[in-house]
mmCIF file with all atom_site columns, C-alpha atoms in Angstrom:
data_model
loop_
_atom_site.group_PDB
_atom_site.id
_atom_site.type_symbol
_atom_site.label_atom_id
_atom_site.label_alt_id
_atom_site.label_comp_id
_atom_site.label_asym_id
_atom_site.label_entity_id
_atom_site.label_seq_id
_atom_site.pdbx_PDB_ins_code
_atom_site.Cartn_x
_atom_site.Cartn_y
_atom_site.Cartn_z
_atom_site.occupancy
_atom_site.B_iso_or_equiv
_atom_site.pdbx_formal_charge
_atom_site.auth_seq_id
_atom_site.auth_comp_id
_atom_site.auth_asym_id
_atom_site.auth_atom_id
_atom_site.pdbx_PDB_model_num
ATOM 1   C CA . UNK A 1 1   ? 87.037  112.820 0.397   1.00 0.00 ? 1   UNK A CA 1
ATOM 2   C CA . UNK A 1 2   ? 89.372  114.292 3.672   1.00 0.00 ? 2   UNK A CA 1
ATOM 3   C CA . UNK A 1 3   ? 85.864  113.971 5.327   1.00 0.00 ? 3   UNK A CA 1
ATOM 4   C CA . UNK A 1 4   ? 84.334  110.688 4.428   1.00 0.00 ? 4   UNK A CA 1
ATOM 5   C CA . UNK A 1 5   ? 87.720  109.115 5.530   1.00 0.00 ? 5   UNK A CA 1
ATOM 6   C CA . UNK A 1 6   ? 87.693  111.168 8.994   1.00 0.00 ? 6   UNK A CA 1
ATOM 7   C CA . UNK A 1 7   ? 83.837  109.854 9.489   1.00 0.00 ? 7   UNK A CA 1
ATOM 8   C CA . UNK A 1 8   ? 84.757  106.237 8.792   1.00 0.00 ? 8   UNK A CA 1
ATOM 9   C CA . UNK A 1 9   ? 87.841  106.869 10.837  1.00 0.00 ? 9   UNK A CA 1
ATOM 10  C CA . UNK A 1 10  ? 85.463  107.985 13.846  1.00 0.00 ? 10  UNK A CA 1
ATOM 11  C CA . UNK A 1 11  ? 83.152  105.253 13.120  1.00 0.00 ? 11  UNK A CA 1
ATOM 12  C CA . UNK A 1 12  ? 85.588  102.348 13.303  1.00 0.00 ? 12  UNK A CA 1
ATOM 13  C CA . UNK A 1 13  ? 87.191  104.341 16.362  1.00 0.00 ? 13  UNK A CA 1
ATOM 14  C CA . UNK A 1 14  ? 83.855  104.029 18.303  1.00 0.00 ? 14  UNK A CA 1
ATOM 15  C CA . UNK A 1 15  ? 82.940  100.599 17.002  1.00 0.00 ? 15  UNK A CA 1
ATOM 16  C CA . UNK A 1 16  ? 86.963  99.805  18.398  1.00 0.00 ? 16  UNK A CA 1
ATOM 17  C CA . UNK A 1 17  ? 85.630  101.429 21.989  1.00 0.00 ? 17  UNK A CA 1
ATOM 18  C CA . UNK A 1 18  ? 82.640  99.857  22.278  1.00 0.00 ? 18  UNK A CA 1
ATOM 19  C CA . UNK A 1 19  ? 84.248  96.358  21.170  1.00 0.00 ? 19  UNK A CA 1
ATOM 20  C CA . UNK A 1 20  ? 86.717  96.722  24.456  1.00 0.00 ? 20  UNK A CA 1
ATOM 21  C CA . UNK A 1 21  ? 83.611  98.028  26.799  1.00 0.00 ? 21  UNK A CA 1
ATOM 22  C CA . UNK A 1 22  ? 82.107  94.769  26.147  1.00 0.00 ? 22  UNK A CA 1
ATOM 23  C CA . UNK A 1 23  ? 85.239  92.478  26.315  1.00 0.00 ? 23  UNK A CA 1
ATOM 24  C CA . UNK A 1 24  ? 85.740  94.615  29.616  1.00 0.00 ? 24  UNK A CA 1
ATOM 25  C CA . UNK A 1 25  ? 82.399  93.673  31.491  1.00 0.00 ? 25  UNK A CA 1
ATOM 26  C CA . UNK A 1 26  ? 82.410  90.178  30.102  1.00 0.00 ? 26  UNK A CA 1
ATOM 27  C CA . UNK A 1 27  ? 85.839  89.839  31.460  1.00 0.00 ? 27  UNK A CA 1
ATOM 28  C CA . UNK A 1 28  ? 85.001  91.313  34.944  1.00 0.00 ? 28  UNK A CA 1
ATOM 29  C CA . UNK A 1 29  ? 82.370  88.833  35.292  1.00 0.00 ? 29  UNK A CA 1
ATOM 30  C CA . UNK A 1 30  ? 84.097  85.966  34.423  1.00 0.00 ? 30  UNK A CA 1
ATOM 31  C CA . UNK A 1 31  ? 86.787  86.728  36.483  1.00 0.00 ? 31  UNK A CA 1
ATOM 32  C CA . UNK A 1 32  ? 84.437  86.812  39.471  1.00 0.00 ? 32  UNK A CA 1
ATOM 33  C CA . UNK A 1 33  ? 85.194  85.468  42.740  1.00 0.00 ? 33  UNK A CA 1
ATOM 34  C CA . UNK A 1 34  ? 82.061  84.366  43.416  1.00 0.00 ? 34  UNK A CA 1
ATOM 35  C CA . UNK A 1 35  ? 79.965  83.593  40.669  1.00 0.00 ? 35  UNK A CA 1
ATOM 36  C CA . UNK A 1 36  ? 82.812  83.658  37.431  1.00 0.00 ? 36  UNK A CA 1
ATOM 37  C CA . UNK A 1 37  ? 85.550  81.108  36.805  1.00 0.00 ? 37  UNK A CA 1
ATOM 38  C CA . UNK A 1 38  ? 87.949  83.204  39.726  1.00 0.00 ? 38  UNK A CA 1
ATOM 39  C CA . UNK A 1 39  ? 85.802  81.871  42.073  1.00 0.00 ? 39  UNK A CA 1
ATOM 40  C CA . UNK A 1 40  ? 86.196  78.187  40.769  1.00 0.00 ? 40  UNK A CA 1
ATOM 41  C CA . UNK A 1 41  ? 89.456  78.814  40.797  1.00 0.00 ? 41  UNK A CA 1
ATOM 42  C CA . UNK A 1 42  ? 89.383  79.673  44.383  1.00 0.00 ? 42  UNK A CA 1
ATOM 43  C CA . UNK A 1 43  ? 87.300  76.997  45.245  1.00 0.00 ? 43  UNK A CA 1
ATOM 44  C CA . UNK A 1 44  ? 89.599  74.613  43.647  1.00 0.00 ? 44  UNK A CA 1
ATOM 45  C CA . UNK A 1 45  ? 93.046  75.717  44.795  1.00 0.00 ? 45  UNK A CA 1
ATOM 46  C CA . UNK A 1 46  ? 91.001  75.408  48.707  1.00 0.00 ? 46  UNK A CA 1
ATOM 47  C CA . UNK A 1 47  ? 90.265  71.823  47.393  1.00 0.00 ? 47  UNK A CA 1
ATOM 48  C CA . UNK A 1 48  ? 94.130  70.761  46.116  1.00 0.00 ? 48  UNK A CA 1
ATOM 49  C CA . UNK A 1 49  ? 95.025  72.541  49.586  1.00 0.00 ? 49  UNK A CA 1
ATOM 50  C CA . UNK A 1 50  ? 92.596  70.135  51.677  1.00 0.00 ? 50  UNK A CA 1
ATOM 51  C CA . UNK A 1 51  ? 93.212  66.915  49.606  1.00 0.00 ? 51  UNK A CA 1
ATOM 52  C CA . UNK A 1 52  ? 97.172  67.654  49.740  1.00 0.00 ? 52  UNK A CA 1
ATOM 53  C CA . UNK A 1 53  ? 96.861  67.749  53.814  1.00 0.00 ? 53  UNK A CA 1
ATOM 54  C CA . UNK A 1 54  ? 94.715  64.596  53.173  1.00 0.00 ? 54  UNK A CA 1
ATOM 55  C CA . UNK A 1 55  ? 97.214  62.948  51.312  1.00 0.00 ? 55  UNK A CA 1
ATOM 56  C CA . UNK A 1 56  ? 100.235 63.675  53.661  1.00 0.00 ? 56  UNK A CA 1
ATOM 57  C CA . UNK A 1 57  ? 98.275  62.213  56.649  1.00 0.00 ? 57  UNK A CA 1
ATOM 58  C CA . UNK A 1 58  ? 96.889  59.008  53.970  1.00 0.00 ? 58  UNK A CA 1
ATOM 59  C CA . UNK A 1 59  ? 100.621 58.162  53.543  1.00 0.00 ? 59  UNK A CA 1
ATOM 60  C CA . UNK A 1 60  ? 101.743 59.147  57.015  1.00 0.00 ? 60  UNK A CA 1
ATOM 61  C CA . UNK A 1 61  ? 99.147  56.461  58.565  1.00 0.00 ? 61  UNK A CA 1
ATOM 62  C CA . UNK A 1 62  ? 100.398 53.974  55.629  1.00 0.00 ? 62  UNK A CA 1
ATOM 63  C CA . UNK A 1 63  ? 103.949 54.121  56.398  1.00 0.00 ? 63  UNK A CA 1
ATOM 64  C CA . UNK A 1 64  ? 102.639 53.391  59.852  1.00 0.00 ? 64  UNK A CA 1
ATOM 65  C CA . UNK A 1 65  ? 100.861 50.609  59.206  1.00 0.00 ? 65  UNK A CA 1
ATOM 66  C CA . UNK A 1 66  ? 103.328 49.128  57.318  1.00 0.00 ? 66  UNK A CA 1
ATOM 67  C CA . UNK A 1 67  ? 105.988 49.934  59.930  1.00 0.00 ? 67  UNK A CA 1
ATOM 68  C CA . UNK A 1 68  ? 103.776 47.696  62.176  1.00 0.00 ? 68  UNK A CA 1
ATOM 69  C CA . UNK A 1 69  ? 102.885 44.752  59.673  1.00 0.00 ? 69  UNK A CA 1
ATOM 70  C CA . UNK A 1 70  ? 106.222 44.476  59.202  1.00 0.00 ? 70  UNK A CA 1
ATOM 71  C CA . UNK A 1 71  ? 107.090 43.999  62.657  1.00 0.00 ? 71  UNK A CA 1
ATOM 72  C CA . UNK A 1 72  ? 103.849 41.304  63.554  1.00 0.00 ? 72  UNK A CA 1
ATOM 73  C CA . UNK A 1 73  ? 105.878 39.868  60.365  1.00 0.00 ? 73  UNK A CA 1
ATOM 74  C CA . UNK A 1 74  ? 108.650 39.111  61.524  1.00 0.00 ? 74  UNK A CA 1
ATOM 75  C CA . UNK A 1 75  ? 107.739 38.687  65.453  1.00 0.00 ? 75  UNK A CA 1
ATOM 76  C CA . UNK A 1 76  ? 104.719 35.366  63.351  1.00 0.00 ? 76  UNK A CA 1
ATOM 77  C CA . UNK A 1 77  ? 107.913 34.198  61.625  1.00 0.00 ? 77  UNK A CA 1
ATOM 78  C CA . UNK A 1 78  ? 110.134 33.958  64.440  1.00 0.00 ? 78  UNK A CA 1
ATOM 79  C CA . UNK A 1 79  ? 106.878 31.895  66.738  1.00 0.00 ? 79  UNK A CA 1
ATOM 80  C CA . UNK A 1 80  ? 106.659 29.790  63.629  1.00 0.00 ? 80  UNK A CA 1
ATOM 81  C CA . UNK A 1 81  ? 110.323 29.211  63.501  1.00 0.00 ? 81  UNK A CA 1
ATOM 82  C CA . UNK A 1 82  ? 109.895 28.097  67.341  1.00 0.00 ? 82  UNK A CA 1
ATOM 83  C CA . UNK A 1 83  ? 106.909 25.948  66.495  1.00 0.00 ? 83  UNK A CA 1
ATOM 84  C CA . UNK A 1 84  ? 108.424 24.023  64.076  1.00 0.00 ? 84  UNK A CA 1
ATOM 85  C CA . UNK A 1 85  ? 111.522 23.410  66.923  1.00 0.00 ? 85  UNK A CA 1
ATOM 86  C CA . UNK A 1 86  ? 108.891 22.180  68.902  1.00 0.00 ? 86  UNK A CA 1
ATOM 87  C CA . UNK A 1 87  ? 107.088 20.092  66.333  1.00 0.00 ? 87  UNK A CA 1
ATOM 88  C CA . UNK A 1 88  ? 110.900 18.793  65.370  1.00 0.00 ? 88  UNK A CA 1
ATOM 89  C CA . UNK A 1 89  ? 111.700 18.020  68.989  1.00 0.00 ? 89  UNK A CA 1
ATOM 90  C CA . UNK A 1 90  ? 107.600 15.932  69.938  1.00 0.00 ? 90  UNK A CA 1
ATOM 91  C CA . UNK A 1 91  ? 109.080 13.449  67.318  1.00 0.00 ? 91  UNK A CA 1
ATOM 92  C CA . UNK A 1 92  ? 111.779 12.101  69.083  1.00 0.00 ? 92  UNK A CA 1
ATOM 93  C CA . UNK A 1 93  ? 109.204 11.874  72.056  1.00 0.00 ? 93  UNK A CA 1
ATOM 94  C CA . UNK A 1 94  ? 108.039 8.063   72.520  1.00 0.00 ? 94  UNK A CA 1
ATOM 95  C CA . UNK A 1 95  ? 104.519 7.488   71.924  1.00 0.00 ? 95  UNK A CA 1
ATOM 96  C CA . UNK A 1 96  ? 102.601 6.626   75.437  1.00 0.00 ? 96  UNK A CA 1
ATOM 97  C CA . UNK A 1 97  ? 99.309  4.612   75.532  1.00 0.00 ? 97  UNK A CA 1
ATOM 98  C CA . UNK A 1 98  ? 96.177  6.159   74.602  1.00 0.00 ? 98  UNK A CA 1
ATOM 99  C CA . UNK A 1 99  ? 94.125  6.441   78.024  1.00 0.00 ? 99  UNK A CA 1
ATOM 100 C CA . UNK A 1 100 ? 91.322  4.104   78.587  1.00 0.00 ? 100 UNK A CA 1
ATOM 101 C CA . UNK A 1 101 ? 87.636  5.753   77.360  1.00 0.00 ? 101 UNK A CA 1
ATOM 102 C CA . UNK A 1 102 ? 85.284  5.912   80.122  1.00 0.00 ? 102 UNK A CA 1
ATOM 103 C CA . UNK A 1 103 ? 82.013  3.653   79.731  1.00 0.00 ? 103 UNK A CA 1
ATOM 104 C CA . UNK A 1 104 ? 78.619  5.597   79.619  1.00 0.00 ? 104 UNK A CA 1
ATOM 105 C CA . UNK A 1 105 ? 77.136  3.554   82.253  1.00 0.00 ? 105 UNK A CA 1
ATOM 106 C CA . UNK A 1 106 ? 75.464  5.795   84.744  1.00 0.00 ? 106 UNK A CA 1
ATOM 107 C CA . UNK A 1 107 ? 77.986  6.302   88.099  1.00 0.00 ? 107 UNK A CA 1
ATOM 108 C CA . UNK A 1 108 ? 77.004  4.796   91.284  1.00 0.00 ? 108 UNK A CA 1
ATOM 109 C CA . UNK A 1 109 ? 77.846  8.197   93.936  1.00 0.00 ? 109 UNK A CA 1
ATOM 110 C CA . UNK A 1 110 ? 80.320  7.279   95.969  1.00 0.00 ? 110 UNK A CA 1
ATOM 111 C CA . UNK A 1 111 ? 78.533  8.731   99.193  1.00 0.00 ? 111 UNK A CA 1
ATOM 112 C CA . UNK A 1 112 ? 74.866  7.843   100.195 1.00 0.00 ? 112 UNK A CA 1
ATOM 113 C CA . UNK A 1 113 ? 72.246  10.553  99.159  1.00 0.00 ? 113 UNK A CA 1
ATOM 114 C CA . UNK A 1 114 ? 69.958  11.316  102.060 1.00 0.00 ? 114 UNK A CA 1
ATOM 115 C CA . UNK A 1 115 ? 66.491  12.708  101.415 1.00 0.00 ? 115 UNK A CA 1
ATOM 116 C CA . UNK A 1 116 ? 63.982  13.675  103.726 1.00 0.00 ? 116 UNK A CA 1
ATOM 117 C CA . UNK A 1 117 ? 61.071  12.177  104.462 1.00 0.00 ? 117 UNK A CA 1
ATOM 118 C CA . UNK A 1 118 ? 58.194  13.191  106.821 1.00 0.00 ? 118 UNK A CA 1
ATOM 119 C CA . UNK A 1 119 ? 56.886  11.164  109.690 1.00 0.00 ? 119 UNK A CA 1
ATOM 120 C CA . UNK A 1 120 ? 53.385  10.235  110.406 1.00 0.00 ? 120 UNK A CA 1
ATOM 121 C CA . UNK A 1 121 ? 52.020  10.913  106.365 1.00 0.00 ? 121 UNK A CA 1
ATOM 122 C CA . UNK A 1 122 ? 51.092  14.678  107.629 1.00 0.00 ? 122 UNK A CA 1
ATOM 123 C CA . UNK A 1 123 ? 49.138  16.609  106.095 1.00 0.00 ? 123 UNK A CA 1
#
């Protein structure tokens, strides 16, 4: 009986080793830097690092912007503010008398026009 037990002992002792030799190699290549998930991984963490740098310079250029829309802002309200001064002040202007239109008769030139002529109907 000592012997069957030390056999199946042996047995499940080898099945045990060869169970970790495969969970070893399977776990080597999944951990792979350039085939395996490690080399996702890499990949990725090289992606977070490039879009984070992306992002800093996306909200740099936005504070920016809106640094500078906010000043055209107020700089339109303030020439609006001064148009409206002006617009306030042409009412209290007197109205002045349209000016007269200009017929579209043809112009006489107020200087003779010379042309040339040749003497003697040359040829």
């Amino acid at each position: 009986m000592d012997l069957v037990a030390d056999i199946l002992l042996v047995a499940g002792a080898l099945g045990a080793g060869f169970y970790c030799f495969v969970l070893g190699r399977r776990l080597k290549r999944f951990n792979d830097l350039e085939k395996g998930v490690g080399g996702a991984v890499a990949v990725l963490s090289a992606q977070v690092d490039d879009l984070t740098r992306t992002l800093e310079a996306a909200q740099k250029t936005a504070a920016e912007s809106a640094e500078a829309l906010s000043d055209t802002t107020q700089r339109a309200a303030e020439i609006a503010r001064r148009l409206e001064l002006q617009m306030a002040a042409l009412h209290d202007v007197p109205k002045t008398k349209e000016p007269e239109k200009v017929s579209s008769a043809p112009v006489e030139p107020s200087e003779p026009i010379f042309t040339r002529r040749t003497v003697g109907g040359g040829k």
